[in-house]
Amino acid sequence: MQDPREIEQKVVQIIAGQLDKDPTQIRMESRFIEDLGADSLDVMQIVMDLEEAFGIQISEEDTEKIRTVGDAVQFIAQYTSRSASA
Amino acid sequence: MTRRVVVTGVGMVTPLHTTTEGSWEALVAGQSGVGYVTRYELGEDFPVRIAAEVKGFDPLPYIDKKDLRKMDLFIQYAVAATEQALEMARYRVRPEEADRVAVIIGSGIGGFPMIEEMHKTLLEKGPRRVWPAFIPAVIVNMAAGVLSIRTGAKGPNVAPCTACSTGAHAIGDAFKLIQRGVADVAIAGGTEAAITPLAIAGFAAMHALSTRNDAPEKASRPFDAQRDGFVMGEGAGILILESLEHALDRGADILCEIVGYGLNSDAYHITAPCADGDGAVRVMRMALQDAQMAPEEVDYINAHGTSTPLNDRIETLAIKAVFADHARKLAVSSTKSMMGHLLGAAGGVEAAVCVLTIRHGVIPPTINYEYPDPECDLDYVPNQARRQDVRVAMTNSFGFGGTNACLIFKRFED
């Protein structure tokens, strides 16, 4: 299982890259659209970048549930722990 | 009663410079923007390894970094050229007139660079790695779409896609919309960024391109006896058109008037012009008739002048058919000798060149003119720009599919 802090760092880095933000501006409670100024295509691109970075698959259903940075981190942590224990 | 339409701004991103002023200075100086392709590694097996690339283009003054992945290069060039044109016109769309402002910007090819990149991603990583913004980043109408969003223009929004006539059709169509009262202002022109391995291989396979790989700066040589094909170029050319009334009301500096537009088809062959120049003859006559102008009034023609053996010979033939004795008196030059062939953007930048020629009283030359071709026997303004008063300038564009366009600009007189 990956260290949650490592996941967090990597997620923030990917989001900062896609949205051209300073990583310090990105908090766990930041909402992609309302707080970080992303549009729907940005969110889909971020999901895709996360899939690639963590070697995971995020279903459309799960994508809809990911509204904040924290949601993404939590999803990835759960996903990686699930696949590690499987 | 039809309304008069004037030009109040031009914007250019060209292989000579990323700004309008820089491009104009280089055109007047007779510089070549052709060189080796730098953006891709082209092996010796490529029959053509030269092109007129835009050099040192920085999109960041115009576009947020986060939006770059959503716009392939042809859209970025259009944004930069439009911002420059609006700046020259000192014009911003006011919300109360937004639905009277049109954006008509086309592209011949659209987002080839990203299409090739994403296809590679598809083959190597699978369908789930193709970017969500891929389609809107590459489709031909997105320069017009993005620019309406950026400027707030809510009037007609269309994108001609007529190969090498695209830019001229965009400006001509915008002229007509304003003339007929459908819009008061238009942002119009063409944009292209398709210098990619696949596009070069395709054009080279047609034997349309110059293979002068050992002397890139000499490769584009319209009307010269040793011409052997065109050189791919890229960039954008945008005009701001306004009804005369709108321009006067806001106290705009009027650069010139647009007075004639012709458009037609050869109905002949997918790539070759008709042997007798019929389509070109008719389209120039149509533009003259639209302008209610005698051929003798034209001082300068910015020729299509691609540097292919066929085009330059047949265009010369057509000019002689339309202008008779006056053909010997008017100046004809091909700025493709310096910028290469900007395909869908060619009509846009060449219209901008006509506007600046009238404005400054300087005709840019046809460079690389060394060996006279007996079948190309007009005054091509060889190698050196010419200071000359130009009251009326015409520009020709002929595209694959046999689609032709001709525009006429005239010095603004009350």
PDB file of N, CA and C in Angstrom, chain B residues 301 327-333 366 376-382 386 388:
ATOM      1  N   ILE B 301      -1.534  43.110 -57.736  1.00  0.00           N
ATOM      2  CA  ILE B 301      -2.143  41.811 -57.416  1.00  0.00           C
ATOM      3  C   ILE B 301      -1.188  41.032 -56.520  1.00  0.00           C
ATOM      4  N   ALA B 327      -2.360  44.175 -67.989  1.00  0.00           N
ATOM      5  CA  ALA B 327      -1.589  43.139 -67.284  1.00  0.00           C
ATOM      6  C   ALA B 327      -0.099  43.492 -67.245  1.00  0.00           C
ATOM      7  N   ARG B 328       0.360  44.174 -68.293  1.00  0.00           N
ATOM      8  CA  ARG B 328       1.784  44.555 -68.368  1.00  0.00           C
ATOM      9  C   ARG B 328       2.102  45.735 -67.459  1.00  0.00           C
ATOM     10  N   LYS B 329       1.077  46.474 -67.094  1.00  0.00           N
ATOM     11  CA  LYS B 329       1.312  47.694 -66.307  1.00  0.00           C
ATOM     12  C   LYS B 329       1.182  47.460 -64.821  1.00  0.00           C
ATOM     13  N   LEU B 330       0.378  46.465 -64.441  1.00  0.00           N
ATOM     14  CA  LEU B 330       0.183  46.307 -62.993  1.00  0.00           C
ATOM     15  C   LEU B 330       1.312  45.486 -62.375  1.00  0.00           C
ATOM     16  N   ALA B 331       1.492  45.693 -61.095  1.00  0.00           N
ATOM     17  CA  ALA B 331       2.517  44.947 -60.356  1.00  0.00           C
ATOM     18  C   ALA B 331       1.883  43.686 -59.783  1.00  0.00           C
ATOM     19  N   VAL B 332       2.598  42.561 -59.931  1.00  0.00           N
ATOM     20  CA  VAL B 332       2.128  41.278 -59.401  1.00  0.00           C
ATOM     21  C   VAL B 332       3.252  40.738 -58.516  1.00  0.00           C
ATOM     22  N   SER B 333       2.953  40.397 -57.264  1.00  0.00           N
ATOM     23  CA  SER B 333       4.016  39.730 -56.501  1.00  0.00           C
ATOM     24  C   SER B 333       3.434  38.581 -55.704  1.00  0.00           C
ATOM     25  N   THR B 366       8.637  39.658 -55.006  1.00  0.00           N
ATOM     26  CA  THR B 366       8.734  38.209 -55.189  1.00  0.00           C
ATOM     27  C   THR B 366      10.228  37.905 -55.097  1.00  0.00           C
ATOM     28  N   CYS B 376       5.937  33.068 -67.964  1.00  0.00           N
ATOM     29  CA  CYS B 376       5.591  33.934 -66.828  1.00  0.00           C
ATOM     30  C   CYS B 376       6.254  35.282 -67.105  1.00  0.00           C
ATOM     31  N   ASP B 377       5.522  36.156 -67.786  1.00  0.00           N
ATOM     32  CA  ASP B 377       6.168  37.351 -68.338  1.00  0.00           C
ATOM     33  C   ASP B 377       5.529  38.653 -67.862  1.00  0.00           C
ATOM     34  N   LEU B 378       5.122  38.689 -66.586  1.00  0.00           N
ATOM     35  CA  LEU B 378       4.558  39.928 -66.030  1.00  0.00           C
ATOM     36  C   LEU B 378       5.587  40.605 -65.132  1.00  0.00           C
ATOM     37  N   ASP B 379       5.213  41.752 -64.604  1.00  0.00           N
ATOM     38  CA  ASP B 379       6.092  42.454 -63.654  1.00  0.00           C
ATOM     39  C   ASP B 379       5.847  41.884 -62.262  1.00  0.00           C
ATOM     40  N   TYR B 380       6.741  40.991 -61.832  1.00  0.00           N
ATOM     41  CA  TYR B 380       6.556  40.299 -60.547  1.00  0.00           C
ATOM     42  C   TYR B 380       7.229  41.005 -59.376  1.00  0.00           C
ATOM     43  N   VAL B 381       7.622  42.248 -59.543  1.00  0.00           N
ATOM     44  CA  VAL B 381       8.321  43.005 -58.496  1.00  0.00           C
ATOM     45  C   VAL B 381       9.491  42.163 -57.981  1.00  0.00           C
ATOM     46  N   PRO B 382      10.449  41.844 -58.867  1.00  0.00           N
ATOM     47  CA  PRO B 382      11.486  40.883 -58.511  1.00  0.00           C
ATOM     48  C   PRO B 382      12.440  41.363 -57.402  1.00  0.00           C
ATOM     49  N   ARG B 386       9.055  47.644 -53.707  1.00  0.00           N
ATOM     50  CA  ARG B 386       8.943  48.834 -54.544  1.00  0.00           C
ATOM     51  C   ARG B 386       8.059  49.867 -53.852  1.00  0.00           C
ATOM     52  N   GLN B 388       5.593  52.468 -54.142  1.00  0.00           N
ATOM     53  CA  GLN B 388       4.635  52.843 -55.190  1.00  0.00           C
ATOM     54  C   GLN B 388       3.278  53.097 -54.559  1.00  0.00           C
TER      55      GLN B 388
END
